[in-house]
Amino acid sequence: MAVISWRFPRAARRLSSMSSSVDRVGEQALFFGRALATMPRALVHYPKETVRLVAEISMGTGALAVIGGTVVIVGFLTLFTGGIIAVQGFSSLGNIGVEALTGFFAAFINVRIAAPTIAGIGLAATIGAGSTAQLGAMRVSEEIDALETMAIPSIPYLVSTRVLAGMIAIVPLYSLAVIASFVASRFATVVLYGQSAGVYDHYFSTFLIPTDILWSFVQAIVMAIAVMLIHTYYGFTAGGGPVGVGVAVGNAVRASLVAVVTVTLLISLAVYGATGNFNLSG
């Protein structure tokens, strides 16, 4: 092997890089499996820690509870996204004389794409990044090693509780996100553009399918699990001091954003198919 590495250094480096990538994927898969498998144990043995994390995730702590908690961030993101959808939908549909269908546009885009994706991005930027920073700081300061020395299992106590908290907190957070997007779309269409409220409500209620809302919540929960697993992994395995924690946060945010878009694509294809599962005629 040493002779091959000496004769073909570039090929050897590429093979080594590929091997390291495969090892990292396997390591992440094992970590995710352990975190998910120990969630019942975390719920039974660490309920107070789970409740504390739910409160911290939802409202934030200190000044963040007023100006930068996850509720505030996700609410504002989806509020303005719903307004943008109404503005673009009304303008685009008005070009072909069917601006009355803005309610249909808002009902479909908000539920199927916009609200889940924006909520997932907000989750990654607030809850996920905070979890990575917290666990990374604990890792570099050897607090995680101290927990294991005291016979406290680190993955159930630190990782599984955060995944559980993310799953629990995402339900009211996403409810707020959906309501904010609906309110913003209706306000922009009816108040700003002057469309009849009856026309908007008719098309909105006609094309708002209850099963779409259900699948939208399922999508949000899957996103929350994926985001929390990714961010806790990068924080749990951080190294190299404060700089390493910053690098871990950046890597986790990039990976979770890709995961959010991937989950949206896969669930949309699995549930609605390539045709979108709707017919508009007449």
PDB file of N, CA and C in Angstrom, residues 75-140:
ATOM      1  N   GLY A  75     -42.812  33.620  13.193  1.00  0.00           N
ATOM      2  CA  GLY A  75     -44.023  34.372  12.885  1.00  0.00           C
ATOM      3  C   GLY A  75     -43.786  35.464  11.863  1.00  0.00           C
ATOM      4  N   PHE A  76     -42.722  36.242  12.043  1.00  0.00           N
ATOM      5  CA  PHE A  76     -42.437  37.324  11.103  1.00  0.00           C
ATOM      6  C   PHE A  76     -42.014  36.781   9.735  1.00  0.00           C
ATOM      7  N   LEU A  77     -41.225  35.716   9.722  1.00  0.00           N
ATOM      8  CA  LEU A  77     -40.797  35.150   8.445  1.00  0.00           C
ATOM      9  C   LEU A  77     -41.990  34.704   7.609  1.00  0.00           C
ATOM     10  N   THR A  78     -42.884  33.949   8.210  1.00  0.00           N
ATOM     11  CA  THR A  78     -44.041  33.448   7.459  1.00  0.00           C
ATOM     12  C   THR A  78     -45.041  34.559   7.169  1.00  0.00           C
ATOM     13  N   LEU A  79     -45.118  35.553   8.051  1.00  0.00           N
ATOM     14  CA  LEU A  79     -46.024  36.676   7.802  1.00  0.00           C
ATOM     15  C   LEU A  79     -45.635  37.400   6.514  1.00  0.00           C
ATOM     16  N   PHE A  80     -44.362  37.736   6.388  1.00  0.00           N
ATOM     17  CA  PHE A  80     -43.924  38.461   5.203  1.00  0.00           C
ATOM     18  C   PHE A  80     -43.884  37.556   3.970  1.00  0.00           C
ATOM     19  N   THR A  81     -43.639  36.265   4.185  1.00  0.00           N
ATOM     20  CA  THR A  81     -43.680  35.345   3.048  1.00  0.00           C
ATOM     21  C   THR A  81     -45.088  35.239   2.476  1.00  0.00           C
ATOM     22  N   GLY A  82     -46.094  35.156   3.367  1.00  0.00           N
ATOM     23  CA  GLY A  82     -47.474  35.135   2.896  1.00  0.00           C
ATOM     24  C   GLY A  82     -47.834  36.400   2.133  1.00  0.00           C
ATOM     25  N   GLY A  83     -47.346  37.551   2.604  1.00  0.00           N
ATOM     26  CA  GLY A  83     -47.598  38.789   1.878  1.00  0.00           C
ATOM     27  C   GLY A  83     -46.954  38.803   0.511  1.00  0.00           C
ATOM     28  N   ILE A  84     -45.725  38.288   0.423  1.00  0.00           N
ATOM     29  CA  ILE A  84     -45.038  38.236  -0.871  1.00  0.00           C
ATOM     30  C   ILE A  84     -45.784  37.323  -1.842  1.00  0.00           C
ATOM     31  N   ILE A  85     -46.278  36.200  -1.330  1.00  0.00           N
ATOM     32  CA  ILE A  85     -47.035  35.278  -2.196  1.00  0.00           C
ATOM     33  C   ILE A  85     -48.276  35.970  -2.747  1.00  0.00           C
ATOM     34  N   ALA A  86     -48.971  36.729  -1.908  1.00  0.00           N
ATOM     35  CA  ALA A  86     -50.160  37.431  -2.379  1.00  0.00           C
ATOM     36  C   ALA A  86     -49.796  38.489  -3.423  1.00  0.00           C
ATOM     37  N   VAL A  87     -48.737  39.239  -3.175  1.00  0.00           N
ATOM     38  CA  VAL A  87     -48.330  40.293  -4.111  1.00  0.00           C
ATOM     39  C   VAL A  87     -47.960  39.690  -5.466  1.00  0.00           C
ATOM     40  N   GLN A  88     -47.097  38.675  -5.440  1.00  0.00           N
ATOM     41  CA  GLN A  88     -46.669  38.068  -6.686  1.00  0.00           C
ATOM     42  C   GLN A  88     -47.818  37.333  -7.377  1.00  0.00           C
ATOM     43  N   GLY A  89     -48.638  36.650  -6.581  1.00  0.00           N
ATOM     44  CA  GLY A  89     -49.760  35.924  -7.177  1.00  0.00           C
ATOM     45  C   GLY A  89     -50.768  36.855  -7.828  1.00  0.00           C
ATOM     46  N   PHE A  90     -51.124  37.934  -7.144  1.00  0.00           N
ATOM     47  CA  PHE A  90     -52.093  38.871  -7.712  1.00  0.00           C
ATOM     48  C   PHE A  90     -51.543  39.515  -8.977  1.00  0.00           C
ATOM     49  N   SER A  91     -50.275  39.909  -8.943  1.00  0.00           N
ATOM     50  CA  SER A  91     -49.689  40.555 -10.118  1.00  0.00           C
ATOM     51  C   SER A  91     -49.572  39.584 -11.287  1.00  0.00           C
ATOM     52  N   SER A  92     -49.100  38.380 -11.029  1.00  0.00           N
ATOM     53  CA  SER A  92     -48.904  37.408 -12.109  1.00  0.00           C
ATOM     54  C   SER A  92     -50.232  36.949 -12.692  1.00  0.00           C
ATOM     55  N   LEU A  93     -51.201  36.636 -11.814  1.00  0.00           N
ATOM     56  CA  LEU A  93     -52.500  36.201 -12.313  1.00  0.00           C
ATOM     57  C   LEU A  93     -53.244  37.344 -12.992  1.00  0.00           C
ATOM     58  N   GLY A  94     -52.981  38.586 -12.533  1.00  0.00           N
ATOM     59  CA  GLY A  94     -53.625  39.729 -13.186  1.00  0.00           C
ATOM     60  C   GLY A  94     -53.177  39.925 -14.615  1.00  0.00           C
ATOM     61  N   ASN A  95     -51.976  39.449 -14.951  1.00  0.00           N
ATOM     62  CA  ASN A  95     -51.492  39.583 -16.324  1.00  0.00           C
ATOM     63  C   ASN A  95     -52.322  38.776 -17.312  1.00  0.00           C
ATOM     64  N   ILE A  96     -52.983  37.736 -16.836  1.00  0.00           N
ATOM     65  CA  ILE A  96     -53.833  36.922 -17.714  1.00  0.00           C
ATOM     66  C   ILE A  96     -55.306  37.063 -17.335  1.00  0.00           C
ATOM     67  N   GLY A  97     -55.630  38.050 -16.514  1.00  0.00           N
ATOM     68  CA  GLY A  97     -57.017  38.368 -16.205  1.00  0.00           C
ATOM     69  C   GLY A  97     -57.712  37.452 -15.230  1.00  0.00           C
ATOM     70  N   VAL A  98     -56.961  36.714 -14.400  1.00  0.00           N
ATOM     71  CA  VAL A  98     -57.599  35.799 -13.438  1.00  0.00           C
ATOM     72  C   VAL A  98     -57.094  36.095 -12.030  1.00  0.00           C
ATOM     73  N   GLU A  99     -56.978  37.376 -11.688  1.00  0.00           N
ATOM     74  CA  GLU A  99     -56.501  37.722 -10.352  1.00  0.00           C
ATOM     75  C   GLU A  99     -57.456  37.267  -9.252  1.00  0.00           C
ATOM     76  N   ALA A 100     -58.677  36.901  -9.630  1.00  0.00           N
ATOM     77  CA  ALA A 100     -59.622  36.376  -8.639  1.00  0.00           C
ATOM     78  C   ALA A 100     -59.119  35.081  -8.018  1.00  0.00           C
ATOM     79  N   LEU A 101     -58.196  34.395  -8.707  1.00  0.00           N
ATOM     80  CA  LEU A 101     -57.682  33.123  -8.214  1.00  0.00           C
ATOM     81  C   LEU A 101     -56.511  33.292  -7.241  1.00  0.00           C
ATOM     82  N   THR A 102     -56.310  34.500  -6.747  1.00  0.00           N
ATOM     83  CA  THR A 102     -55.238  34.704  -5.776  1.00  0.00           C
ATOM     84  C   THR A 102     -55.483  33.886  -4.512  1.00  0.00           C
ATOM     85  N   GLY A 103     -56.747  33.713  -4.124  1.00  0.00           N
ATOM     86  CA  GLY A 103     -57.065  32.886  -2.969  1.00  0.00           C
ATOM     87  C   GLY A 103     -56.648  31.445  -3.174  1.00  0.00           C
ATOM     88  N   PHE A 104     -56.858  30.936  -4.388  1.00  0.00           N
ATOM     89  CA  PHE A 104     -56.388  29.583  -4.718  1.00  0.00           C
ATOM     90  C   PHE A 104     -54.869  29.504  -4.627  1.00  0.00           C
ATOM     91  N   PHE A 105     -54.202  30.507  -5.145  1.00  0.00           N
ATOM     92  CA  PHE A 105     -52.733  30.552  -5.123  1.00  0.00           C
ATOM     93  C   PHE A 105     -52.218  30.531  -3.685  1.00  0.00           C
ATOM     94  N   ALA A 106     -52.823  31.341  -2.829  1.00  0.00           N
ATOM     95  CA  ALA A 106     -52.386  31.411  -1.435  1.00  0.00           C
ATOM     96  C   ALA A 106     -52.655  30.098  -0.702  1.00  0.00           C
ATOM     97  N   ALA A 107     -53.795  29.478  -0.967  1.00  0.00           N
ATOM     98  CA  ALA A 107     -54.135  28.230  -0.278  1.00  0.00           C
ATOM     99  C   ALA A 107     -53.162  27.115  -0.628  1.00  0.00           C
ATOM    100  N   PHE A 108     -52.742  27.055  -1.876  1.00  0.00           N
ATOM    101  CA  PHE A 108     -51.858  25.969  -2.300  1.00  0.00           C
ATOM    102  C   PHE A 108     -50.398  26.239  -1.931  1.00  0.00           C
ATOM    103  N   ILE A 109     -49.891  27.407  -2.284  1.00  0.00           N
ATOM    104  CA  ILE A 109     -48.464  27.667  -2.096  1.00  0.00           C
ATOM    105  C   ILE A 109     -48.108  27.782  -0.620  1.00  0.00           C
ATOM    106  N   ASN A 110     -48.946  28.457   0.165  1.00  0.00           N
ATOM    107  CA  ASN A 110     -48.642  28.616   1.585  1.00  0.00           C
ATOM    108  C   ASN A 110     -48.550  27.280   2.300  1.00  0.00           C
ATOM    109  N   VAL A 111     -49.503  26.410   2.051  1.00  0.00           N
ATOM    110  CA  VAL A 111     -49.576  25.157   2.798  1.00  0.00           C
ATOM    111  C   VAL A 111     -48.553  24.153   2.293  1.00  0.00           C
ATOM    112  N   ARG A 112     -48.388  24.063   1.005  1.00  0.00           N
ATOM    113  CA  ARG A 112     -47.565  22.981   0.449  1.00  0.00           C
ATOM    114  C   ARG A 112     -46.075  23.310   0.406  1.00  0.00           C
ATOM    115  N   ILE A 113     -45.728  24.571   0.234  1.00  0.00           N
ATOM    116  CA  ILE A 113     -44.315  24.903   0.028  1.00  0.00           C
ATOM    117  C   ILE A 113     -43.831  25.978   0.989  1.00  0.00           C
ATOM    118  N   ALA A 114     -44.464  27.150   0.950  1.00  0.00           N
ATOM    119  CA  ALA A 114     -43.895  28.325   1.608  1.00  0.00           C
ATOM    120  C   ALA A 114     -43.812  28.175   3.124  1.00  0.00           C
ATOM    121  N   ALA A 115     -44.933  27.894   3.780  1.00  0.00           N
ATOM    122  CA  ALA A 115     -44.938  27.839   5.244  1.00  0.00           C
ATOM    123  C   ALA A 115     -44.020  26.745   5.793  1.00  0.00           C
ATOM    124  N   PRO A 116     -44.054  25.503   5.253  1.00  0.00           N
ATOM    125  CA  PRO A 116     -43.131  24.491   5.784  1.00  0.00           C
ATOM    126  C   PRO A 116     -41.660  24.851   5.572  1.00  0.00           C
ATOM    127  N   THR A 117     -41.329  25.343   4.380  1.00  0.00           N
ATOM    128  CA  THR A 117     -39.932  25.649   4.091  1.00  0.00           C
ATOM    129  C   THR A 117     -39.422  26.805   4.940  1.00  0.00           C
ATOM    130  N   ILE A 118     -40.202  27.878   5.046  1.00  0.00           N
ATOM    131  CA  ILE A 118     -39.776  29.028   5.837  1.00  0.00           C
ATOM    132  C   ILE A 118     -39.695  28.662   7.312  1.00  0.00           C
ATOM    133  N   ALA A 119     -40.640  27.862   7.803  1.00  0.00           N
ATOM    134  CA  ALA A 119     -40.583  27.427   9.202  1.00  0.00           C
ATOM    135  C   ALA A 119     -39.346  26.572   9.450  1.00  0.00           C
ATOM    136  N   GLY A 120     -39.010  25.700   8.491  1.00  0.00           N
ATOM    137  CA  GLY A 120     -37.799  24.888   8.644  1.00  0.00           C
ATOM    138  C   GLY A 120     -36.538  25.725   8.642  1.00  0.00           C
ATOM    139  N   ILE A 121     -36.493  26.742   7.782  1.00  0.00           N
ATOM    140  CA  ILE A 121     -35.327  27.634   7.758  1.00  0.00           C
ATOM    141  C   ILE A 121     -35.216  28.405   9.073  1.00  0.00           C
ATOM    142  N   GLY A 122     -36.354  28.916   9.561  1.00  0.00           N
ATOM    143  CA  GLY A 122     -36.335  29.609  10.843  1.00  0.00           C
ATOM    144  C   GLY A 122     -35.915  28.701  11.981  1.00  0.00           C
ATOM    145  N   LEU A 123     -36.350  27.453  11.936  1.00  0.00           N
ATOM    146  CA  LEU A 123     -35.962  26.481  12.959  1.00  0.00           C
ATOM    147  C   LEU A 123     -34.457  26.246  12.937  1.00  0.00           C
ATOM    148  N   ALA A 124     -33.904  26.095  11.743  1.00  0.00           N
ATOM    149  CA  ALA A 124     -32.465  25.856  11.631  1.00  0.00           C
ATOM    150  C   ALA A 124     -31.657  27.064  12.089  1.00  0.00           C
ATOM    151  N   ALA A 125     -32.134  28.262  11.766  1.00  0.00           N
ATOM    152  CA  ALA A 125     -31.374  29.470  12.089  1.00  0.00           C
ATOM    153  C   ALA A 125     -31.448  29.844  13.556  1.00  0.00           C
ATOM    154  N   THR A 126     -32.476  29.407  14.262  1.00  0.00           N
ATOM    155  CA  THR A 126     -32.637  29.782  15.669  1.00  0.00           C
ATOM    156  C   THR A 126     -32.363  28.597  16.587  1.00  0.00           C
ATOM    157  N   ILE A 127     -33.278  27.641  16.598  1.00  0.00           N
ATOM    158  CA  ILE A 127     -33.148  26.498  17.507  1.00  0.00           C
ATOM    159  C   ILE A 127     -31.914  25.676  17.173  1.00  0.00           C
ATOM    160  N   GLY A 128     -31.746  25.344  15.887  1.00  0.00           N
ATOM    161  CA  GLY A 128     -30.650  24.462  15.494  1.00  0.00           C
ATOM    162  C   GLY A 128     -29.294  25.067  15.781  1.00  0.00           C
ATOM    163  N   ALA A 129     -29.089  26.301  15.356  1.00  0.00           N
ATOM    164  CA  ALA A 129     -27.796  26.938  15.580  1.00  0.00           C
ATOM    165  C   ALA A 129     -27.501  27.083  17.067  1.00  0.00           C
ATOM    166  N   GLY A 130     -28.532  27.398  17.855  1.00  0.00           N
ATOM    167  CA  GLY A 130     -28.327  27.503  19.295  1.00  0.00           C
ATOM    168  C   GLY A 130     -27.943  26.178  19.923  1.00  0.00           C
ATOM    169  N   SER A 131     -28.576  25.093  19.471  1.00  0.00           N
ATOM    170  CA  SER A 131     -28.240  23.774  20.009  1.00  0.00           C
ATOM    171  C   SER A 131     -26.810  23.383  19.656  1.00  0.00           C
ATOM    172  N   THR A 132     -26.398  23.666  18.435  1.00  0.00           N
ATOM    173  CA  THR A 132     -25.022  23.364  18.041  1.00  0.00           C
ATOM    174  C   THR A 132     -24.025  24.141  18.886  1.00  0.00           C
ATOM    175  N   ALA A 133     -24.295  25.416  19.090  1.00  0.00           N
ATOM    176  CA  ALA A 133     -23.384  26.237  19.895  1.00  0.00           C
ATOM    177  C   ALA A 133     -23.334  25.755  21.345  1.00  0.00           C
ATOM    178  N   GLN A 134     -24.493  25.403  21.906  1.00  0.00           N
ATOM    179  CA  GLN A 134     -24.522  24.934  23.286  1.00  0.00           C
ATOM    180  C   GLN A 134     -23.734  23.639  23.455  1.00  0.00           C
ATOM    181  N   LEU A 135     -24.035  22.662  22.611  1.00  0.00           N
ATOM    182  CA  LEU A 135     -23.344  21.379  22.734  1.00  0.00           C
ATOM    183  C   LEU A 135     -21.865  21.512  22.387  1.00  0.00           C
ATOM    184  N   GLY A 136     -21.557  22.336  21.397  1.00  0.00           N
ATOM    185  CA  GLY A 136     -20.151  22.540  21.054  1.00  0.00           C
ATOM    186  C   GLY A 136     -19.370  23.158  22.200  1.00  0.00           C
ATOM    187  N   ALA A 137     -19.963  24.143  22.865  1.00  0.00           N
ATOM    188  CA  ALA A 137     -19.294  24.753  24.016  1.00  0.00           C
ATOM    189  C   ALA A 137     -19.110  23.737  25.137  1.00  0.00           C
ATOM    190  N   MET A 138     -20.101  22.884  25.335  1.00  0.00           N
ATOM    191  CA  MET A 138     -19.975  21.843  26.362  1.00  0.00           C
ATOM    192  C   MET A 138     -18.890  20.833  25.996  1.00  0.00           C
ATOM    193  N   ARG A 139     -18.767  20.555  24.708  1.00  0.00           N
ATOM    194  CA  ARG A 139     -17.748  19.587  24.283  1.00  0.00           C
ATOM    195  C   ARG A 139     -16.343  20.134  24.473  1.00  0.00           C
ATOM    196  N   VAL A 140     -16.095  21.353  24.038  1.00  0.00           N
ATOM    197  CA  VAL A 140     -14.735  21.894  24.115  1.00  0.00           C
ATOM    198  C   VAL A 140     -14.344  22.225  25.550  1.00  0.00           C
TER     199      VAL A 140
END
